[in-house]
GROMACS .gro file of C-alpha atoms in nm:
model
  500
    1UNK     CA    1   1.985   5.243  -1.358
    2UNK     CA    2   2.021   4.960  -1.645
    3UNK     CA    3   2.318   5.055  -1.856
    4UNK     CA    4   2.254   4.720  -2.093
    5UNK     CA    5   1.888   4.754  -2.186
    6UNK     CA    6   1.855   4.369  -2.069
    7UNK     CA    7   1.572   4.226  -1.881
    8UNK     CA    8   1.607   4.241  -1.488
    9UNK     CA    9   1.689   3.876  -1.364
   10UNK     CA   10   1.418   3.686  -1.198
   11UNK     CA   11   1.354   3.665  -0.815
   12UNK     CA   12   1.510   3.345  -0.629
   13UNK     CA   13   1.734   3.278  -0.314
   14UNK     CA   14   2.105   3.203  -0.445
   15UNK     CA   15   2.256   3.020  -0.150
   16UNK     CA   16   2.631   3.016  -0.154
   17UNK     CA   17   2.790   2.712   0.039
   18UNK     CA   18   3.190   2.776   0.111
   19UNK     CA   19   3.008   3.144   0.234
   20UNK     CA   20   3.345   3.250   0.410
   21UNK     CA   21   3.601   3.128   0.125
   22UNK     CA   22   3.781   3.322  -0.026
   23UNK     CA   23   3.602   3.309  -0.392
   24UNK     CA   24   3.279   3.480  -0.218
   25UNK     CA   25   3.401   3.740  -0.050
   26UNK     CA   26   3.694   3.894  -0.367
   27UNK     CA   27   3.475   3.797  -0.666
   28UNK     CA   28   3.121   3.627  -0.595
   29UNK     CA   29   2.987   3.910  -0.368
   30UNK     CA   30   3.151   4.207  -0.556
   31UNK     CA   31   3.000   4.076  -0.888
   32UNK     CA   32   2.645   4.059  -0.705
   33UNK     CA   33   2.701   4.406  -0.621
   34UNK     CA   34   2.799   4.505  -0.964
   35UNK     CA   35   2.483   4.318  -1.050
   36UNK     CA   36   2.278   4.491  -0.833
   37UNK     CA   37   2.418   4.852  -0.921
   38UNK     CA   38   2.357   4.794  -1.239
   39UNK     CA   39   2.026   4.733  -1.184
   40UNK     CA   40   2.013   4.388  -1.306
   41UNK     CA   41   1.876   4.217  -0.986
   42UNK     CA   42   1.520   4.159  -0.863
   43UNK     CA   43   1.494   4.348  -0.570
   44UNK     CA   44   1.327   4.013  -0.413
   45UNK     CA   45   1.626   3.797  -0.451
   46UNK     CA   46   1.780   3.687  -0.159
   47UNK     CA   47   2.137   3.594  -0.114
   48UNK     CA   48   2.213   3.323   0.198
   49UNK     CA   49   2.555   3.240   0.267
   50UNK     CA   50   2.594   2.878   0.394
   51UNK     CA   51   2.885   2.759   0.591
   52UNK     CA   52   3.001   2.611   0.963
   53UNK     CA   53   3.110   2.906   1.126
   54UNK     CA   54   2.856   3.091   1.294
   55UNK     CA   55   2.749   3.418   1.265
   56UNK     CA   56   2.425   3.607   1.147
   57UNK     CA   57   2.342   3.750   0.853
   58UNK     CA   58   2.421   4.113   0.967
   59UNK     CA   59   2.767   3.961   1.086
   60UNK     CA   60   2.815   3.789   0.723
   61UNK     CA   61   2.740   4.132   0.524
   62UNK     CA   62   2.994   4.324   0.749
   63UNK     CA   63   3.234   4.068   0.695
   64UNK     CA   64   3.203   4.120   0.303
   65UNK     CA   65   3.162   4.473   0.338
   66UNK     CA   66   3.469   4.519   0.540
   67UNK     CA   67   3.673   4.335   0.275
   68UNK     CA   68   3.534   4.551  -0.015
   69UNK     CA   69   3.659   4.845   0.150
   70UNK     CA   70   4.011   4.741   0.177
   71UNK     CA   71   3.980   4.674  -0.208
   72UNK     CA   72   3.868   5.011  -0.253
   73UNK     CA   73   4.154   5.126  -0.033
   74UNK     CA   74   4.397   4.975  -0.299
   75UNK     CA   75   4.222   5.031  -0.612
   76UNK     CA   76   4.331   5.320  -0.815
   77UNK     CA   77   3.994   5.370  -0.940
   78UNK     CA   78   3.790   5.552  -0.800
   79UNK     CA   79   3.454   5.415  -0.979
   80UNK     CA   80   3.511   5.100  -0.796
   81UNK     CA   81   3.461   5.238  -0.420
   82UNK     CA   82   3.152   5.092  -0.248
   83UNK     CA   83   2.851   5.299  -0.267
   84UNK     CA   84   2.724   5.317   0.101
   85UNK     CA   85   2.336   5.358   0.011
   86UNK     CA   86   2.420   5.076  -0.279
   87UNK     CA   87   2.517   4.844  -0.050
   88UNK     CA   88   2.299   4.906   0.217
   89UNK     CA   89   2.015   4.812   0.003
   90UNK     CA   90   2.159   4.488  -0.108
   91UNK     CA   91   2.308   4.402   0.295
   92UNK     CA   92   1.940   4.408   0.342
   93UNK     CA   93   1.902   4.091   0.114
   94UNK     CA   94   2.177   3.934   0.254
   95UNK     CA   95   2.089   3.599   0.532
   96UNK     CA   96   2.326   3.371   0.646
   97UNK     CA   97   2.296   2.966   0.777
   98UNK     CA   98   2.523   2.802   0.990
   99UNK     CA   99   2.530   2.471   0.936
  100UNK     CA  100   2.755   2.151   0.848
  101UNK     CA  101   2.711   2.081   0.479
  102UNK     CA  102   2.753   1.694   0.535
  103UNK     CA  103   2.424   1.743   0.778
  104UNK     CA  104   2.049   1.678   0.700
  105UNK     CA  105   2.005   1.943   0.960
  106UNK     CA  106   2.170   2.194   0.734
  107UNK     CA  107   1.920   2.099   0.381
  108UNK     CA  108   1.595   2.148   0.639
  109UNK     CA  109   1.717   2.510   0.683
  110UNK     CA  110   1.736   2.586   0.330
  111UNK     CA  111   1.422   2.466   0.235
  112UNK     CA  112   1.280   2.679   0.520
  113UNK     CA  113   1.441   3.007   0.368
  114UNK     CA  114   1.310   2.889   0.026
  115UNK     CA  115   0.953   2.877   0.170
  116UNK     CA  116   0.984   3.192   0.325
  117UNK     CA  117   1.059   3.333   0.015
  118UNK     CA  118   0.771   3.487  -0.247
  119UNK     CA  119   0.873   3.246  -0.508
  120UNK     CA  120   1.009   2.870  -0.510
  121UNK     CA  121   1.311   2.955  -0.742
  122UNK     CA  122   1.637   2.883  -0.570
  123UNK     CA  123   2.037   2.844  -0.695
  124UNK     CA  124   2.283   2.646  -0.510
  125UNK     CA  125   2.614   2.797  -0.571
  126UNK     CA  126   2.854   2.525  -0.464
  127UNK     CA  127   3.182   2.741  -0.366
  128UNK     CA  128   3.306   2.495  -0.172
  129UNK     CA  129   3.625   2.263  -0.157
  130UNK     CA  130   3.594   1.988  -0.467
  131UNK     CA  131   3.578   1.695  -0.216
  132UNK     CA  132   3.209   1.856  -0.119
  133UNK     CA  133   3.063   1.853  -0.432
  134UNK     CA  134   2.914   1.502  -0.477
  135UNK     CA  135   2.782   1.512  -0.097
  136UNK     CA  136   2.619   1.833  -0.093
  137UNK     CA  137   2.468   1.764  -0.431
  138UNK     CA  138   2.312   1.430  -0.311
  139UNK     CA  139   2.193   1.597   0.003
  140UNK     CA  140   2.010   1.874  -0.200
  141UNK     CA  141   1.822   1.571  -0.398
  142UNK     CA  142   1.792   1.400  -0.103
  143UNK     CA  143   1.562   1.666   0.074
  144UNK     CA  144   1.413   1.724  -0.217
  145UNK     CA  145   1.554   2.072  -0.309
  146UNK     CA  146   1.608   1.959  -0.675
  147UNK     CA  147   1.296   1.969  -0.776
  148UNK     CA  148   1.100   2.208  -0.983
  149UNK     CA  149   0.782   2.196  -0.918
  150UNK     CA  150   0.761   2.520  -0.717
  151UNK     CA  151   1.016   2.710  -0.941
  152UNK     CA  152   1.353   2.695  -1.115
  153UNK     CA  153   1.658   2.471  -0.876
  154UNK     CA  154   1.998   2.509  -1.005
  155UNK     CA  155   2.349   2.430  -0.892
  156UNK     CA  156   2.651   2.638  -1.012
  157UNK     CA  157   2.971   2.377  -0.994
  158UNK     CA  158   3.346   2.543  -0.981
  159UNK     CA  159   3.642   2.396  -1.103
  160UNK     CA  160   3.832   2.210  -1.072
  161UNK     CA  161   3.592   1.968  -1.218
  162UNK     CA  162   3.721   1.604  -1.136
  163UNK     CA  163   4.107   1.540  -1.170
  164UNK     CA  164   4.080   1.260  -1.383
  165UNK     CA  165   3.918   1.132  -1.670
  166UNK     CA  166   3.788   0.872  -1.462
  167UNK     CA  167   3.675   1.117  -1.133
  168UNK     CA  168   3.495   1.399  -1.375
  169UNK     CA  169   3.253   1.087  -1.526
  170UNK     CA  170   3.180   0.957  -1.191
  171UNK     CA  171   3.113   1.292  -1.067
  172UNK     CA  172   2.871   1.435  -1.366
  173UNK     CA  173   2.675   1.051  -1.294
  174UNK     CA  174   2.645   1.160  -0.916
  175UNK     CA  175   2.500   1.501  -1.087
  176UNK     CA  176   2.255   1.343  -1.310
  177UNK     CA  177   2.135   1.097  -1.095
  178UNK     CA  178   1.967   1.334  -0.897
  179UNK     CA  179   1.865   1.624  -1.131
  180UNK     CA  180   1.849   1.685  -1.502
  181UNK     CA  181   2.155   1.849  -1.723
  182UNK     CA  182   1.946   2.184  -1.815
  183UNK     CA  183   1.995   2.256  -1.439
  184UNK     CA  184   2.372   2.211  -1.408
  185UNK     CA  185   2.599   2.533  -1.424
  186UNK     CA  186   2.965   2.416  -1.439
  187UNK     CA  187   3.114   2.744  -1.427
  188UNK     CA  188   3.469   2.854  -1.620
  189UNK     CA  189   3.552   3.244  -1.492
  190UNK     CA  190   3.737   3.309  -1.806
  191UNK     CA  191   3.414   3.243  -2.022
  192UNK     CA  192   3.273   3.614  -1.829
  193UNK     CA  193   3.557   3.804  -1.982
  194UNK     CA  194   3.454   3.998  -2.283
  195UNK     CA  195   3.689   3.928  -2.509
  196UNK     CA  196   3.630   3.570  -2.505
  197UNK     CA  197   3.287   3.628  -2.555
  198UNK     CA  198   3.407   3.889  -2.815
  199UNK     CA  199   3.593   3.568  -3.014
  200UNK     CA  200   3.297   3.418  -3.137
  201UNK     CA  201   3.103   3.768  -3.243
  202UNK     CA  202   3.477   3.822  -3.403
  203UNK     CA  203   3.492   3.503  -3.596
  204UNK     CA  204   3.129   3.510  -3.710
  205UNK     CA  205   2.966   3.814  -3.748
  206UNK     CA  206   3.262   3.985  -4.012
  207UNK     CA  207   3.315   3.826  -4.329
  208UNK     CA  208   3.694   3.862  -4.367
  209UNK     CA  209   3.772   3.618  -4.066
  210UNK     CA  210   3.581   3.355  -4.209
  211UNK     CA  211   3.767   3.321  -4.574
  212UNK     CA  212   4.104   3.201  -4.392
  213UNK     CA  213   4.004   3.093  -4.048
  214UNK     CA  214   4.150   2.702  -4.181
  215UNK     CA  215   4.447   2.486  -4.234
  216UNK     CA  216   4.487   2.676  -4.556
  217UNK     CA  217   4.622   3.009  -4.433
  218UNK     CA  218   4.643   2.942  -4.068
  219UNK     CA  219   5.028   2.796  -4.000
  220UNK     CA  220   4.984   2.779  -3.562
  221UNK     CA  221   4.787   2.855  -3.274
  222UNK     CA  222   4.891   2.968  -2.971
  223UNK     CA  223   4.728   3.036  -2.630
  224UNK     CA  224   4.879   3.145  -2.356
  225UNK     CA  225   4.811   3.218  -1.963
  226UNK     CA  226   5.068   3.382  -1.800
  227UNK     CA  227   5.101   3.447  -1.430
  228UNK     CA  228   5.313   3.642  -1.257
  229UNK     CA  229   5.213   3.558  -0.885
  230UNK     CA  230   5.297   3.212  -0.735
  231UNK     CA  231   5.051   2.980  -0.545
  232UNK     CA  232   5.016   3.201  -0.263
  233UNK     CA  233   4.718   3.107  -0.065
  234UNK     CA  234   4.673   2.799  -0.273
  235UNK     CA  235   4.960   2.554  -0.206
  236UNK     CA  236   4.803   2.300  -0.022
  237UNK     CA  237   4.583   2.268  -0.281
  238UNK     CA  238   4.835   2.338  -0.616
  239UNK     CA  239   5.082   2.080  -0.468
  240UNK     CA  240   4.857   1.826  -0.559
  241UNK     CA  241   4.677   1.946  -0.835
  242UNK     CA  242   4.947   2.120  -1.052
  243UNK     CA  243   4.928   2.376  -1.344
  244UNK     CA  244   4.776   2.092  -1.608
  245UNK     CA  245   4.489   2.014  -1.427
  246UNK     CA  246   4.478   2.383  -1.290
  247UNK     CA  247   4.422   2.588  -1.616
  248UNK     CA  248   4.434   2.323  -1.929
  249UNK     CA  249   4.167   2.110  -1.918
  250UNK     CA  250   3.874   2.407  -1.808
  251UNK     CA  251   4.058   2.758  -1.873
  252UNK     CA  252   4.331   2.669  -2.213
  253UNK     CA  253   4.056   2.436  -2.380
  254UNK     CA  254   3.774   2.633  -2.372
  255UNK     CA  255   3.969   2.868  -2.525
  256UNK     CA  256   4.093   2.640  -2.780
  257UNK     CA  257   3.693   2.568  -2.826
  258UNK     CA  258   3.636   2.928  -2.901
  259UNK     CA  259   3.895   2.981  -3.180
  260UNK     CA  260   3.803   2.640  -3.350
  261UNK     CA  261   3.430   2.574  -3.331
  262UNK     CA  262   3.242   2.525  -3.590
  263UNK     CA  263   3.007   2.815  -3.647
  264UNK     CA  264   2.661   2.698  -3.474
  265UNK     CA  265   2.331   2.688  -3.620
  266UNK     CA  266   2.256   2.933  -3.425
  267UNK     CA  267   2.339   3.129  -3.115
  268UNK     CA  268   2.119   2.916  -2.838
  269UNK     CA  269   2.287   2.726  -2.526
  270UNK     CA  270   2.298   2.357  -2.709
  271UNK     CA  271   2.414   2.435  -3.031
  272UNK     CA  272   2.699   2.635  -2.909
  273UNK     CA  273   2.769   2.365  -2.657
  274UNK     CA  274   2.695   2.123  -2.872
  275UNK     CA  275   3.027   2.280  -3.139
  276UNK     CA  276   3.242   2.313  -2.851
  277UNK     CA  277   3.210   1.980  -2.734
  278UNK     CA  278   3.331   1.822  -3.157
  279UNK     CA  279   3.591   2.046  -3.173
  280UNK     CA  280   3.764   1.923  -2.793
  281UNK     CA  281   3.669   1.571  -2.911
  282UNK     CA  282   3.838   1.634  -3.202
  283UNK     CA  283   4.154   1.656  -3.024
  284UNK     CA  284   4.437   1.356  -3.108
  285UNK     CA  285   4.467   1.132  -2.848
  286UNK     CA  286   4.844   1.118  -2.804
  287UNK     CA  287   5.034   0.757  -2.713
  288UNK     CA  288   5.233   0.826  -2.368
  289UNK     CA  289   5.515   0.824  -2.573
  290UNK     CA  290   5.404   1.075  -2.817
  291UNK     CA  291   5.221   1.239  -2.492
  292UNK     CA  292   5.587   1.283  -2.331
  293UNK     CA  293   5.711   1.451  -2.666
  294UNK     CA  294   5.458   1.670  -2.704
  295UNK     CA  295   5.453   1.804  -2.367
  296UNK     CA  296   5.714   1.988  -2.102
  297UNK     CA  297   5.667   2.016  -1.760
  298UNK     CA  298   5.848   2.325  -1.557
  299UNK     CA  299   5.872   2.412  -1.123
  300UNK     CA  300   6.046   2.783  -1.100
  301UNK     CA  301   6.274   2.824  -0.876
  302UNK     CA  302   6.425   3.129  -0.719
  303UNK     CA  303   6.461   3.432  -0.903
  304UNK     CA  304   6.400   3.772  -0.941
  305UNK     CA  305   6.133   4.048  -1.041
  306UNK     CA  306   6.282   4.383  -1.114
  307UNK     CA  307   6.421   4.463  -0.760
  308UNK     CA  308   6.253   4.205  -0.615
  309UNK     CA  309   6.345   3.842  -0.480
  310UNK     CA  310   6.118   3.560  -0.538
  311UNK     CA  311   6.123   3.211  -0.353
  312UNK     CA  312   6.168   2.915  -0.542
  313UNK     CA  313   5.822   2.657  -0.543
  314UNK     CA  314   5.989   2.452  -0.293
  315UNK     CA  315   6.011   2.718  -0.036
  316UNK     CA  316   5.685   2.797  -0.055
  317UNK     CA  317   5.479   2.744   0.272
  318UNK     CA  318   5.301   2.394   0.252
  319UNK     CA  319   5.496   2.292  -0.062
  320UNK     CA  320   5.651   1.939   0.011
  321UNK     CA  321   6.054   1.982  -0.015
  322UNK     CA  322   6.057   1.727  -0.296
  323UNK     CA  323   5.784   1.829  -0.511
  324UNK     CA  324   5.751   1.737  -0.849
  325UNK     CA  325   5.472   1.937  -0.892
  326UNK     CA  326   5.445   2.136  -1.258
  327UNK     CA  327   5.400   2.554  -1.192
  328UNK     CA  328   5.461   2.533  -1.584
  329UNK     CA  329   5.328   2.330  -1.855
  330UNK     CA  330   5.370   2.342  -2.226
  331UNK     CA  331   5.172   2.122  -2.478
  332UNK     CA  332   5.124   2.053  -2.856
  333UNK     CA  333   4.800   1.929  -2.942
  334UNK     CA  334   4.609   1.878  -3.260
  335UNK     CA  335   4.299   1.871  -3.384
  336UNK     CA  336   4.157   1.628  -3.624
  337UNK     CA  337   3.917   1.751  -3.841
  338UNK     CA  338   3.883   1.891  -4.196
  339UNK     CA  339   3.921   2.315  -4.093
  340UNK     CA  340   4.253   2.247  -3.834
  341UNK     CA  341   4.417   1.927  -3.973
  342UNK     CA  342   4.848   1.920  -3.941
  343UNK     CA  343   4.743   2.313  -3.729
  344UNK     CA  344   4.903   2.227  -3.369
  345UNK     CA  345   4.787   2.431  -3.151
  346UNK     CA  346   5.029   2.543  -2.835
  347UNK     CA  347   4.925   2.549  -2.533
  348UNK     CA  348   5.108   2.730  -2.256
  349UNK     CA  349   5.075   2.851  -1.850
  350UNK     CA  350   5.271   2.869  -1.568
  351UNK     CA  351   5.312   3.061  -1.233
  352UNK     CA  352   5.596   3.318  -1.170
  353UNK     CA  353   5.642   3.437  -1.521
  354UNK     CA  354   5.772   3.763  -1.659
  355UNK     CA  355   5.405   3.900  -1.699
  356UNK     CA  356   5.099   3.880  -1.654
  357UNK     CA  357   4.937   3.803  -2.004
  358UNK     CA  358   4.651   3.559  -2.148
  359UNK     CA  359   4.625   3.596  -2.505
  360UNK     CA  360   4.548   3.395  -2.830
  361UNK     CA  361   4.816   3.460  -3.082
  362UNK     CA  362   4.711   3.293  -3.446
  363UNK     CA  363   5.004   3.281  -3.673
  364UNK     CA  364   4.942   3.280  -4.034
  365UNK     CA  365   5.121   3.124  -4.308
  366UNK     CA  366   5.377   3.330  -4.508
  367UNK     CA  367   5.289   3.494  -4.823
  368UNK     CA  368   5.406   3.226  -5.071
  369UNK     CA  369   5.696   3.419  -5.271
  370UNK     CA  370   5.957   3.635  -5.204
  371UNK     CA  371   5.890   3.941  -5.411
  372UNK     CA  372   6.223   4.125  -5.254
  373UNK     CA  373   6.472   3.898  -5.332
  374UNK     CA  374   6.803   4.112  -5.248
  375UNK     CA  375   6.726   4.340  -5.011
  376UNK     CA  376   6.694   4.342  -4.615
  377UNK     CA  377   6.325   4.232  -4.719
  378UNK     CA  378   6.346   3.914  -4.893
  379UNK     CA  379   6.197   3.685  -4.597
  380UNK     CA  380   5.865   3.874  -4.478
  381UNK     CA  381   5.792   3.776  -4.098
  382UNK     CA  382   5.483   3.599  -4.012
  383UNK     CA  383   5.163   3.780  -3.937
  384UNK     CA  384   5.008   3.760  -3.651
  385UNK     CA  385   4.649   3.790  -3.479
  386UNK     CA  386   4.663   3.849  -3.101
  387UNK     CA  387   4.389   3.850  -2.895
  388UNK     CA  388   4.451   3.982  -2.534
  389UNK     CA  389   4.204   3.861  -2.239
  390UNK     CA  390   4.432   4.001  -1.996
  391UNK     CA  391   4.551   4.248  -1.900
  392UNK     CA  392   4.492   4.512  -2.184
  393UNK     CA  393   4.151   4.371  -2.319
  394UNK     CA  394   4.168   4.417  -2.691
  395UNK     CA  395   4.259   4.237  -3.044
  396UNK     CA  396   4.581   4.359  -3.311
  397UNK     CA  397   4.694   4.232  -3.642
  398UNK     CA  398   5.036   4.306  -3.716
  399UNK     CA  399   5.180   4.306  -4.071
  400UNK     CA  400   5.470   4.455  -4.253
  401UNK     CA  401   5.476   4.811  -4.370
  402UNK     CA  402   5.810   4.928  -4.564
  403UNK     CA  403   5.968   5.196  -4.326
  404UNK     CA  404   6.015   5.564  -4.449
  405UNK     CA  405   6.320   5.596  -4.625
  406UNK     CA  406   6.547   5.553  -4.977
  407UNK     CA  407   6.592   5.155  -4.892
  408UNK     CA  408   6.340   4.875  -4.890
  409UNK     CA  409   6.310   4.766  -4.534
  410UNK     CA  410   6.023   4.706  -4.349
  411UNK     CA  411   5.904   4.718  -4.040
  412UNK     CA  412   5.581   4.588  -3.820
  413UNK     CA  413   5.333   4.720  -3.741
  414UNK     CA  414   4.987   4.661  -3.539
  415UNK     CA  415   4.642   4.729  -3.604
  416UNK     CA  416   4.369   4.652  -3.377
  417UNK     CA  417   4.158   4.819  -3.048
  418UNK     CA  418   4.188   4.781  -2.691
  419UNK     CA  419   3.830   4.767  -2.478
  420UNK     CA  420   3.895   5.031  -2.320
  421UNK     CA  421   3.975   5.323  -2.567
  422UNK     CA  422   3.605   5.213  -2.739
  423UNK     CA  423   3.422   5.106  -2.464
  424UNK     CA  424   3.317   5.258  -2.128
  425UNK     CA  425   3.394   4.938  -1.945
  426UNK     CA  426   3.264   4.928  -1.585
  427UNK     CA  427   3.442   4.807  -1.288
  428UNK     CA  428   3.386   4.444  -1.281
  429UNK     CA  429   3.534   4.073  -1.161
  430UNK     CA  430   3.412   3.846  -1.458
  431UNK     CA  431   3.152   3.660  -1.288
  432UNK     CA  432   2.876   3.943  -1.330
  433UNK     CA  433   2.821   3.782  -1.677
  434UNK     CA  434   2.818   3.390  -1.581
  435UNK     CA  435   2.611   3.499  -1.262
  436UNK     CA  436   2.335   3.661  -1.430
  437UNK     CA  437   2.322   3.391  -1.701
  438UNK     CA  438   2.284   3.120  -1.419
  439UNK     CA  439   1.993   3.364  -1.280
  440UNK     CA  440   1.794   3.374  -1.618
  441UNK     CA  441   1.874   2.993  -1.750
  442UNK     CA  442   2.096   3.081  -2.019
  443UNK     CA  443   2.358   2.778  -2.004
  444UNK     CA  444   2.534   2.903  -2.357
  445UNK     CA  445   2.880   3.027  -2.127
  446UNK     CA  446   2.858   2.684  -1.956
  447UNK     CA  447   3.030   2.362  -1.977
  448UNK     CA  448   2.805   2.070  -2.033
  449UNK     CA  449   2.876   1.714  -1.918
  450UNK     CA  450   3.022   1.587  -2.274
  451UNK     CA  451   3.205   1.911  -2.298
  452UNK     CA  452   3.434   1.856  -1.960
  453UNK     CA  453   3.438   1.451  -2.036
  454UNK     CA  454   3.593   1.539  -2.350
  455UNK     CA  455   3.874   1.753  -2.203
  456UNK     CA  456   3.982   1.516  -1.967
  457UNK     CA  457   3.987   1.256  -2.237
  458UNK     CA  458   4.263   1.484  -2.396
  459UNK     CA  459   4.483   1.550  -2.147
  460UNK     CA  460   4.454   1.197  -1.999
  461UNK     CA  461   4.741   1.124  -2.205
  462UNK     CA  462   4.962   1.380  -2.040
  463UNK     CA  463   4.863   1.238  -1.711
  464UNK     CA  464   4.920   0.869  -1.788
  465UNK     CA  465   5.275   0.947  -1.898
  466UNK     CA  466   5.413   1.169  -1.662
  467UNK     CA  467   5.319   0.909  -1.376
  468UNK     CA  468   5.548   0.704  -1.553
  469UNK     CA  469   5.862   0.912  -1.694
  470UNK     CA  470   5.941   1.261  -1.823
  471UNK     CA  471   6.168   1.601  -1.604
  472UNK     CA  472   6.002   1.871  -1.469
  473UNK     CA  473   6.242   2.140  -1.577
  474UNK     CA  474   6.348   2.412  -1.346
  475UNK     CA  475   6.250   2.817  -1.501
  476UNK     CA  476   6.387   3.091  -1.259
  477UNK     CA  477   6.112   3.266  -1.091
  478UNK     CA  478   6.041   3.621  -1.305
  479UNK     CA  479   6.155   3.401  -1.650
  480UNK     CA  480   5.933   3.273  -1.904
  481UNK     CA  481   5.962   2.883  -1.859
  482UNK     CA  482   6.209   2.620  -1.928
  483UNK     CA  483   6.443   2.631  -2.210
  484UNK     CA  484   6.276   2.274  -2.297
  485UNK     CA  485   5.949   2.494  -2.396
  486UNK     CA  486   6.144   2.732  -2.620
  487UNK     CA  487   6.293   2.340  -2.773
  488UNK     CA  488   5.920   2.194  -2.814
  489UNK     CA  489   5.852   2.453  -3.103
  490UNK     CA  490   6.172   2.533  -3.275
  491UNK     CA  491   6.172   2.151  -3.349
  492UNK     CA  492   5.939   2.275  -3.640
  493UNK     CA  493   6.100   2.582  -3.685
  494UNK     CA  494   5.851   2.842  -3.494
  495UNK     CA  495   5.898   3.077  -3.181
  496UNK     CA  496   5.677   3.154  -2.870
  497UNK     CA  497   5.492   3.487  -2.968
  498UNK     CA  498   5.658   3.770  -2.741
  499UNK     CA  499   5.449   3.799  -2.441
  500UNK     CA  500   5.322   4.154  -2.287
   0.00000   0.00000   0.00000
């Protein structure tokens, strides 16, 4: 039953605040089902949805099952199908609590649920709008629900964790007034992806990499999160947030930290998170003028994807007609430490781009001497190590090889592996590892307060500079961002790695 040969998570009561929201039905409940399928959940785990809409536990469970059945119809892989018997066993453990997040009676009802369990363990997962984070945590504290005398008590908080440095510091202060850092699980679902976790394994378990993982051999690093979708149902949130806040201080900086961190003393939570916090803290704080120079904002306009006509951002429902919100951002950041001094890190993320692709492209410096004078191969191309997070998870290294024939001509070839070709990849949402780690109390893949604040500290100069000026460049939906983003690299004789 358990294919991973790891311990079953201990029993607890898992409270899902915002139970009727998209996150619970699309990701959290399918992840819990997959954990149950793999034998990683204790039989005494209880799942309690908490929301203001009236429902019974049976009704809540059936709504979740109905969504997953609809999902299965659209899935090409039959391995993702909901098994009725497995679901029935899990559904027996699902309950629902109707309550307002700001009503003290809700928290008294939660206490009764914990009291009826066979243990005092509880996890409170805040799958709510960010405006409720501080209020819910404060009320959990006021109700004595974060006291660990009778079992562990943990709080999971989704992004966005603040909207700037000041709000992140304020939220951290609020949390730490009522509980300790070891009880807080600030989640970033990118860190649940196998390829992201493999960055650390590849770096620190292969002697080949460490020798050239520094500014002597690496010219620059590119980190990309490209999406083909638009804002979809998130327009009301997104138009007040934008691509920078939505993606950079969390997802992209976490990928940067994995690439750039120093080897930890041990692979425990504190050691790993300390090294990540150090490298994010070493990002150079740009002046406003330099922040404008080293950033590009874009917003998609009407375009096409194949034969499909796509709306412009300002034509999307619930988006202001004169919106200046960026749907694309490209940044250049520098890390001021011994290993990375002089190596630029280029970050880009955008919606309505040509392909869906999350990748890290590490560009190595070219060979120091042109051996092939007076031939077509006189100027070899730089080598790239590409780590693809999604959709085709894997790692590839490209190098130059001679093309067969009488002429000295070079061809770019790739060496590498795709996860699906080497491993039996079980259907997953990306949340399984993170939920399991929270259940067993492993904080390695969760962000600590200093990591969060260092990320916002690095982003704040861009936010401040954009308040005072700078252009939002247009790009057609279905393209790979505005021309100005190409120019950001071209001025230093570099180009973006081709997507896909």
